[in-house]
Amino acid sequence: MKTSFYLDDIKEQLRRFAPPTHVINWRDRWRASVGALCGLLTASWSSYLIFGNGGIPLLIAPMGASAVLIFTLPTSPLAQPWSVIVGNMISAVVGVCFAQLFPAQAGVAAIAVALAVLAMFSVRSLHPPGGAIALLAVMGGPSIERLAWHYVLAPVALQSVSLIICALLYHKLQGGSYPQSSAHQINLHQTGDQAISTRLGVSDEDLDAVLARQGKIIDISRADLRKLIMQTEIQAQQRHRTRIQCSDIMSHHLITVQFETPLEQCWQLLRTHKIGSLPVISDGGTIIGMLSLIDFLKQADLDVYHDFDLRLRQMLDQARILSGSEVQVAGHIMSTNPLTAQCDSNVLELVPLFSDRGLHSIPIVDDDGKLCGMVTQSDLIGALYQMQRNQVNTSPSNP
C-alpha cells in the first residue's frame, strides 16, 4: 500500500515535466519557421553587405534565440523592438566590460549574465537572448575578443536591428500586428471615458494588482491578457446560456449599393430608409465596404457646421454632374475592409465589437464571404434581453 502511494506520487511529479499541449495550428507554425529563416538570413546578409566575409561573425548564436521569440511570440513583451535592440545592446556592454577587465572564466561569465539581467530590468528591456549576448562577449574566444567594443555595434546592434526590420515587414505581410502597442485603448469619441468593457470588466488597475500579488513575470502583453480574459468570459457565457446565432436576429432584407452606385443615389437611400450605413457589395454578392453618413461628412470636409447644407449639396452635385470628378461613386468614399461576423457566430461575440470598436451595425456573411444580413445595436440588445429572460425562466428558483 505504501509502495503504491509512493509510485503514484512519483508519477504525478513526472507528469509535471510532460510537454504542454500545442494549440497552434500548422499554418502558424510554418509561418513562424519561415519568418525565423527570413530574419536570420537578413541579419547575416546585412553583416556581409557592410563588413564582407571575415570582418565580423556573419551570425552570432544569440540571434537564433531572438528570432524564435520575434517570430513565434510576436505579442510577447520580451519580443518587442525595444526589448530586442536595447536588451541585446546593454547586455553586450556589460559583457564587453567584464571581458576587458577579467579573464575569460566561467565564473566571470556567470556574473556578467547576472548583471546583464539587472541592467535589462533597469531599462525595461528584458530579452532572454541578452544573457547569451553577455556570455558570448566573455567566453566567445579570439574571434569575439578582437572586436572589443565594436562587438556592441556589430554584430549585436546591426543584427538585432536587421531582425526587427525583417519582422516588421514579415508580420505586416502576414496581416499581423507587430510591434504591440502598450498604449491604452483609444476612446473613439475622444472623451475621458474608458471603453465599456473596461468600465464593467477588467481594468489596468485590476491587472496591476493581481500581477503584483503574483510577483512573477508574465510573458504576455497587457492588451492580449485583457483580450484573453474577455474572450474566456464570453466562452463561459456561451456554455451556460441559450445560444443565439447571428442568423437568428439579423435583418435579411438589406438596402445595398455597389462600387459604381452614384453618390446622389446613395444619399437618397440613406435618407429614404433612415439608416446610418449601406453595405457595398460586388457583383458576386461579397461585401467590399461600408458607406456611412460619416463618410459623406468626411468627404465634404465639414469641420464646422457653417454652410453645412451648402457644402454637402455641392459635393453631391459635383458627383452627379462632373463626369471627370474624382469622387463620383460609392466606392470612392466607402470604408474598406469592414468588420464582419459569420451567420453561425454567437451573438455574444458581437458585444466587444459594438461596445469598444464604435460600430453601429455589423455585416453578417456566409462561409463564402457573401453578405446575408446585418445586425444592429438594437438587434443585439433585444437578443441579450431575450437570453436573460430565458435564463431567469429556466433557473431552479422559477419552476
XYZ file of C-alpha atoms in Angstrom:
399
model
C 0.000 0.000 0.000
C 2.795 2.362 0.983
C 4.800 1.437 -2.126
C 1.774 2.137 -4.332
C 1.374 5.545 -2.706
C 4.971 6.483 -3.474
C 4.645 5.266 -7.075
C 1.544 7.388 -7.597
C 3.363 10.381 -6.138
C 6.335 9.817 -8.445
C 4.039 9.522 -11.469
C 2.316 12.755 -10.514
C 5.650 14.554 -10.229
C 6.811 13.178 -13.588
C 3.637 14.427 -15.280
C 4.696 17.973 -14.416
C 7.658 17.563 -16.787
C 5.488 16.495 -19.712
C 5.366 18.948 -22.631
C 2.299 21.199 -22.818
C -0.350 20.602 -25.444
C 0.177 22.743 -28.545
C -2.804 24.857 -29.570
C -1.003 26.497 -32.514
C -2.146 25.243 -35.908
C 0.276 24.022 -38.537
C -0.168 27.114 -40.674
C 1.065 29.395 -37.884
C 3.911 27.007 -37.111
C 5.132 27.229 -40.711
C 4.728 30.994 -40.667
C 6.917 31.254 -37.572
C 9.548 28.930 -39.026
C 9.731 30.759 -42.349
C 9.824 34.085 -40.505
C 12.793 32.978 -38.401
C 14.569 31.827 -41.564
C 13.974 35.155 -43.301
C 15.049 37.122 -40.236
C 18.333 35.281 -39.769
C 19.140 35.424 -43.478
C 18.503 39.174 -43.392
C 20.763 39.595 -40.351
C 23.618 37.625 -41.913
C 23.180 39.348 -45.284
C 23.383 42.795 -43.677
C 26.603 41.815 -41.889
C 28.127 40.530 -45.126
C 26.973 43.573 -47.103
C 28.629 46.034 -44.705
C 31.711 44.169 -43.456
C 32.272 41.447 -46.022
C 33.246 37.876 -45.268
C 35.535 37.671 -42.230
C 35.122 41.205 -40.930
C 32.713 40.176 -38.185
C 30.801 36.960 -37.481
C 28.036 36.903 -40.082
C 25.644 35.500 -37.488
C 26.059 35.069 -33.747
C 24.245 32.316 -31.875
C 22.034 34.520 -29.628
C 20.298 35.874 -32.743
C 18.765 32.451 -33.237
C 17.060 32.753 -29.857
C 15.940 36.303 -30.656
C 14.444 35.091 -33.935
C 12.450 32.401 -32.126
C 10.908 34.987 -29.809
C 10.239 37.594 -32.500
C 8.560 35.259 -34.976
C 6.840 32.745 -32.693
C 5.760 35.085 -29.884
C 5.388 38.482 -31.595
C 2.950 39.748 -28.947
C 5.267 38.928 -26.046
C 6.781 41.895 -24.163
C 10.103 40.045 -24.426
C 9.962 40.160 -28.231
C 9.202 43.846 -28.801
C 11.715 46.034 -30.677
C 12.797 47.940 -27.563
C 13.469 44.719 -25.674
C 15.337 43.113 -28.570
C 17.575 46.017 -29.560
C 18.190 47.674 -26.195
C 18.243 44.377 -24.281
C 20.860 42.883 -26.575
C 22.973 46.048 -26.705
C 23.023 46.698 -22.963
C 23.904 43.046 -22.361
C 26.735 43.381 -24.865
C 28.039 46.439 -22.998
C 28.067 44.526 -19.707
C 29.712 41.515 -21.341
C 32.458 43.554 -23.005
C 33.187 45.359 -19.712
C 33.839 42.034 -17.989
C 35.792 40.709 -20.967
C 38.083 43.764 -20.829
C 38.603 43.649 -17.069
C 38.724 39.942 -16.211
C 39.960 36.679 -17.724
C 37.589 34.502 -19.720
C 36.367 32.175 -16.995
C 33.007 30.568 -16.322
C 32.538 32.442 -13.046
C 33.206 35.787 -14.722
C 30.724 34.953 -17.480
C 28.072 33.978 -14.923
C 28.438 37.293 -13.085
C 28.274 39.173 -16.399
C 25.000 37.443 -17.285
C 23.551 38.196 -13.850
C 24.403 41.891 -14.117
C 23.102 41.984 -17.695
C 19.744 40.758 -16.403
C 19.689 43.552 -13.814
C 20.654 46.088 -16.483
C 17.841 44.923 -18.768
C 15.366 45.161 -15.907
C 16.526 48.706 -15.145
C 15.672 49.957 -18.642
C 12.598 47.722 -19.113
C 14.198 45.770 -21.944
C 14.241 42.202 -20.637
C 15.152 39.918 -23.534
C 16.337 36.360 -22.687
C 18.898 36.121 -25.524
C 20.602 39.107 -23.893
C 22.038 36.684 -21.357
C 23.673 34.750 -24.174
C 24.962 38.031 -25.650
C 26.769 38.847 -22.387
C 28.094 35.301 -22.026
C 29.394 35.269 -25.611
C 31.269 38.533 -25.019
C 33.239 36.883 -22.194
C 33.620 33.328 -23.485
C 33.442 33.834 -27.252
C 37.134 33.252 -27.890
C 39.568 35.215 -30.080
C 37.053 35.982 -32.838
C 34.892 37.899 -30.352
C 37.694 39.278 -28.153
C 39.364 41.102 -31.064
C 36.158 43.054 -31.711
C 36.325 44.648 -28.239
C 33.772 47.483 -28.030
C 32.877 47.107 -31.701
C 31.042 43.950 -30.589
C 28.233 46.148 -29.222
C 27.505 47.797 -32.573
C 28.485 44.998 -34.929
C 27.418 42.278 -34.820
C 24.993 42.789 -31.885
C 23.201 46.054 -32.746
C 23.415 45.529 -36.510
C 21.954 42.035 -36.458
C 19.313 42.937 -33.860
C 18.082 45.858 -35.964
C 18.110 43.679 -39.085
C 15.930 41.101 -37.333
C 13.457 43.784 -36.269
C 13.236 45.328 -39.748
C 12.563 41.915 -41.249
C 9.972 41.177 -38.544
C 8.140 44.451 -39.214
C 7.837 43.646 -42.911
C 7.074 39.959 -42.424
C 4.310 40.422 -39.852
C 2.849 43.234 -41.956
C 2.668 40.970 -45.000
C 1.087 38.225 -42.895
C -1.606 40.587 -41.644
C -0.286 40.530 -38.089
C 0.344 43.348 -35.652
C 3.960 43.993 -34.710
C 5.115 45.672 -32.595
C 2.441 45.575 -29.930
C 1.323 48.938 -28.601
C 1.412 49.424 -24.841
C -0.897 52.441 -25.050
C -4.345 52.462 -23.512
C -7.285 51.689 -25.712
C -8.218 54.759 -27.741
C -11.586 56.312 -26.995
C -13.258 56.708 -30.377
C -15.369 59.610 -29.118
C -12.290 61.439 -27.728
C -13.691 61.761 -24.220
C -12.229 60.785 -20.874
C -14.427 57.712 -20.505
C -12.915 54.263 -20.705
C -14.333 51.612 -23.013
C -17.422 49.901 -21.642
C -15.587 46.569 -21.429
C -13.008 48.227 -19.164
C -15.597 50.017 -17.047
C -17.512 46.807 -16.385
C -14.726 44.273 -16.847
C -11.025 44.017 -16.086
C -9.167 47.333 -15.805
C -5.443 48.099 -15.904
C -5.535 48.639 -12.146
C -7.025 45.170 -11.658
C -4.278 43.593 -13.750
C -1.552 45.526 -11.916
C -2.902 44.472 -8.522
C -3.093 40.787 -9.430
C 0.312 40.733 -11.135
C 1.867 42.479 -8.132
C 0.467 39.803 -5.821
C 1.761 37.052 -8.102
C 5.252 38.521 -8.128
C 6.055 36.802 -11.426
C 6.980 37.865 -14.941
C 4.079 37.174 -17.299
C 5.212 36.612 -20.885
C 2.125 38.209 -22.445
C 1.199 41.797 -23.172
C -1.402 43.609 -21.088
C -3.680 44.037 -24.120
C -3.530 40.336 -25.008
C -4.116 39.336 -21.393
C -7.217 41.532 -21.222
C -8.448 40.147 -24.554
C -7.958 36.562 -23.356
C -9.906 37.264 -20.179
C -12.762 38.850 -22.142
C -12.927 36.027 -24.672
C -12.811 33.433 -21.902
C -15.715 35.145 -20.156
C -17.689 35.157 -23.416
C -16.876 31.480 -23.968
C -18.104 30.623 -20.469
C -21.307 32.607 -21.017
C -21.906 30.803 -24.298
C -21.623 27.493 -22.488
C -24.120 28.415 -19.782
C -26.627 30.486 -21.744
C -29.053 29.754 -24.537
C -27.148 30.001 -27.814
C -28.493 32.608 -30.221
C -26.757 32.891 -33.574
C -26.352 35.999 -35.680
C -28.609 34.422 -38.299
C -31.427 34.340 -35.716
C -31.509 38.108 -35.186
C -30.073 39.652 -38.352
C -32.049 41.662 -40.880
C -32.396 39.768 -44.163
C -33.908 42.409 -46.454
C -30.997 44.766 -46.938
C -30.526 48.032 -48.767
C -27.214 47.633 -50.585
C -25.201 49.506 -53.197
C -22.321 48.623 -55.468
C -18.970 50.247 -56.084
C -20.255 52.216 -59.080
C -23.502 53.420 -57.465
C -23.656 57.257 -57.754
C -23.269 59.175 -54.506
C -26.518 61.049 -55.114
C -28.395 57.738 -55.186
C -26.582 56.519 -52.057
C -27.519 59.689 -50.199
C -31.172 59.315 -51.168
C -31.183 55.706 -49.949
C -29.799 56.757 -46.566
C -32.454 59.473 -46.240
C -35.391 57.440 -47.520
C -34.765 54.383 -45.353
C -33.470 56.355 -42.336
C -30.399 54.178 -41.936
C -26.869 55.097 -40.971
C -24.871 52.953 -43.388
C -25.072 50.989 -46.626
C -23.201 47.756 -47.385
C -21.218 47.983 -50.621
C -21.185 44.631 -52.410
C -19.543 43.196 -55.511
C -21.342 41.593 -58.441
C -20.909 38.248 -56.703
C -22.547 39.446 -53.506
C -19.424 39.663 -51.342
C -19.085 42.731 -49.150
C -16.269 45.077 -50.135
C -17.002 48.087 -47.930
C -19.455 50.149 -45.898
C -20.746 53.597 -46.836
C -21.991 55.646 -43.891
C -23.104 59.176 -43.122
C -19.673 59.814 -41.629
C -18.047 59.011 -44.986
C -20.164 61.724 -46.639
C -19.289 64.246 -43.935
C -15.572 63.487 -44.216
C -15.640 63.898 -47.985
C -17.496 67.220 -47.775
C -14.824 68.493 -45.337
C -17.452 69.521 -42.803
C -15.216 70.530 -39.922
C -17.668 73.215 -38.826
C -21.441 73.464 -39.089
C -21.330 76.744 -41.040
C -22.698 76.222 -44.592
C -23.268 72.547 -43.782
C -26.094 72.029 -46.270
C -24.423 74.104 -48.998
C -21.142 72.198 -48.990
C -22.847 68.818 -48.809
C -25.091 69.730 -51.728
C -22.097 70.973 -53.733
C -20.340 67.673 -53.220
C -23.383 65.680 -54.375
C -23.956 67.965 -57.362
C -20.346 67.580 -58.465
C -20.620 63.805 -58.159
C -23.754 63.852 -60.325
C -22.751 66.411 -62.971
C -18.984 66.266 -63.400
C -18.106 63.057 -65.196
C -14.427 63.750 -64.653
C -14.744 64.263 -60.912
C -12.509 62.125 -58.715
C -15.387 61.488 -56.298
C -18.482 60.230 -58.053
C -19.483 56.813 -56.765
C -19.839 54.859 -53.546
C -16.550 53.026 -53.957
C -14.586 56.277 -53.855
C -15.555 57.269 -50.310
C -16.597 53.975 -48.669
C -14.746 52.463 -45.719
C -12.907 49.346 -46.872
C -12.205 46.087 -45.023
C -15.295 46.236 -42.791
C -15.501 44.012 -39.733
C -17.904 41.128 -40.320
C -19.322 38.142 -38.461
C -20.406 34.685 -39.602
C -24.035 33.560 -39.748
C -23.388 30.870 -37.128
C -21.446 33.168 -34.777
C -22.829 33.547 -31.277
C -24.326 36.993 -30.735
C -22.184 37.361 -27.603
C -19.144 37.624 -29.868
C -20.547 40.894 -31.217
C -20.613 42.601 -27.813
C -16.961 43.814 -27.806
C -17.279 44.950 -31.436
C -20.198 47.211 -30.600
C -19.006 48.350 -27.171
C -15.317 49.005 -27.859
C -14.940 49.420 -31.625
C -17.609 52.095 -32.064
C -19.665 50.098 -34.566
C -23.401 50.640 -35.003
C -24.050 47.756 -37.376
C -22.134 44.644 -38.404
C -22.483 42.844 -41.753
C -23.150 39.111 -41.477
C -21.583 36.884 -44.131
C -21.722 33.203 -45.032
C -18.786 30.829 -45.448
C -18.111 32.213 -48.941
C -17.967 35.810 -47.699
C -21.282 36.750 -49.298
C -23.451 39.253 -47.463
C -26.547 37.617 -45.994
C -27.684 40.026 -43.273
C -26.980 42.877 -40.863
C -27.058 43.076 -37.070
C -27.512 46.461 -35.405
C -27.053 47.558 -31.817
C -30.813 47.370 -31.228
C -30.869 43.809 -32.602
C -28.170 42.810 -30.135
C -29.897 44.497 -27.185
C -33.080 42.586 -27.982
C -31.166 39.299 -28.177
C -29.397 39.885 -24.857
C -32.727 40.732 -23.220
C -34.260 37.519 -24.563
C -31.282 35.480 -23.323
C -31.648 36.994 -19.860
C -35.370 36.175 -19.815
C -34.672 32.592 -20.854
C -32.091 32.217 -18.098
C -34.487 33.561 -15.457
C -37.352 31.369 -16.648
C -35.240 28.204 -16.619
C -33.496 28.826 -13.282
C -34.314 26.377 -10.416
C -35.968 29.153 -8.385
C -38.502 29.745 -11.185
C -40.185 26.387 -11.844
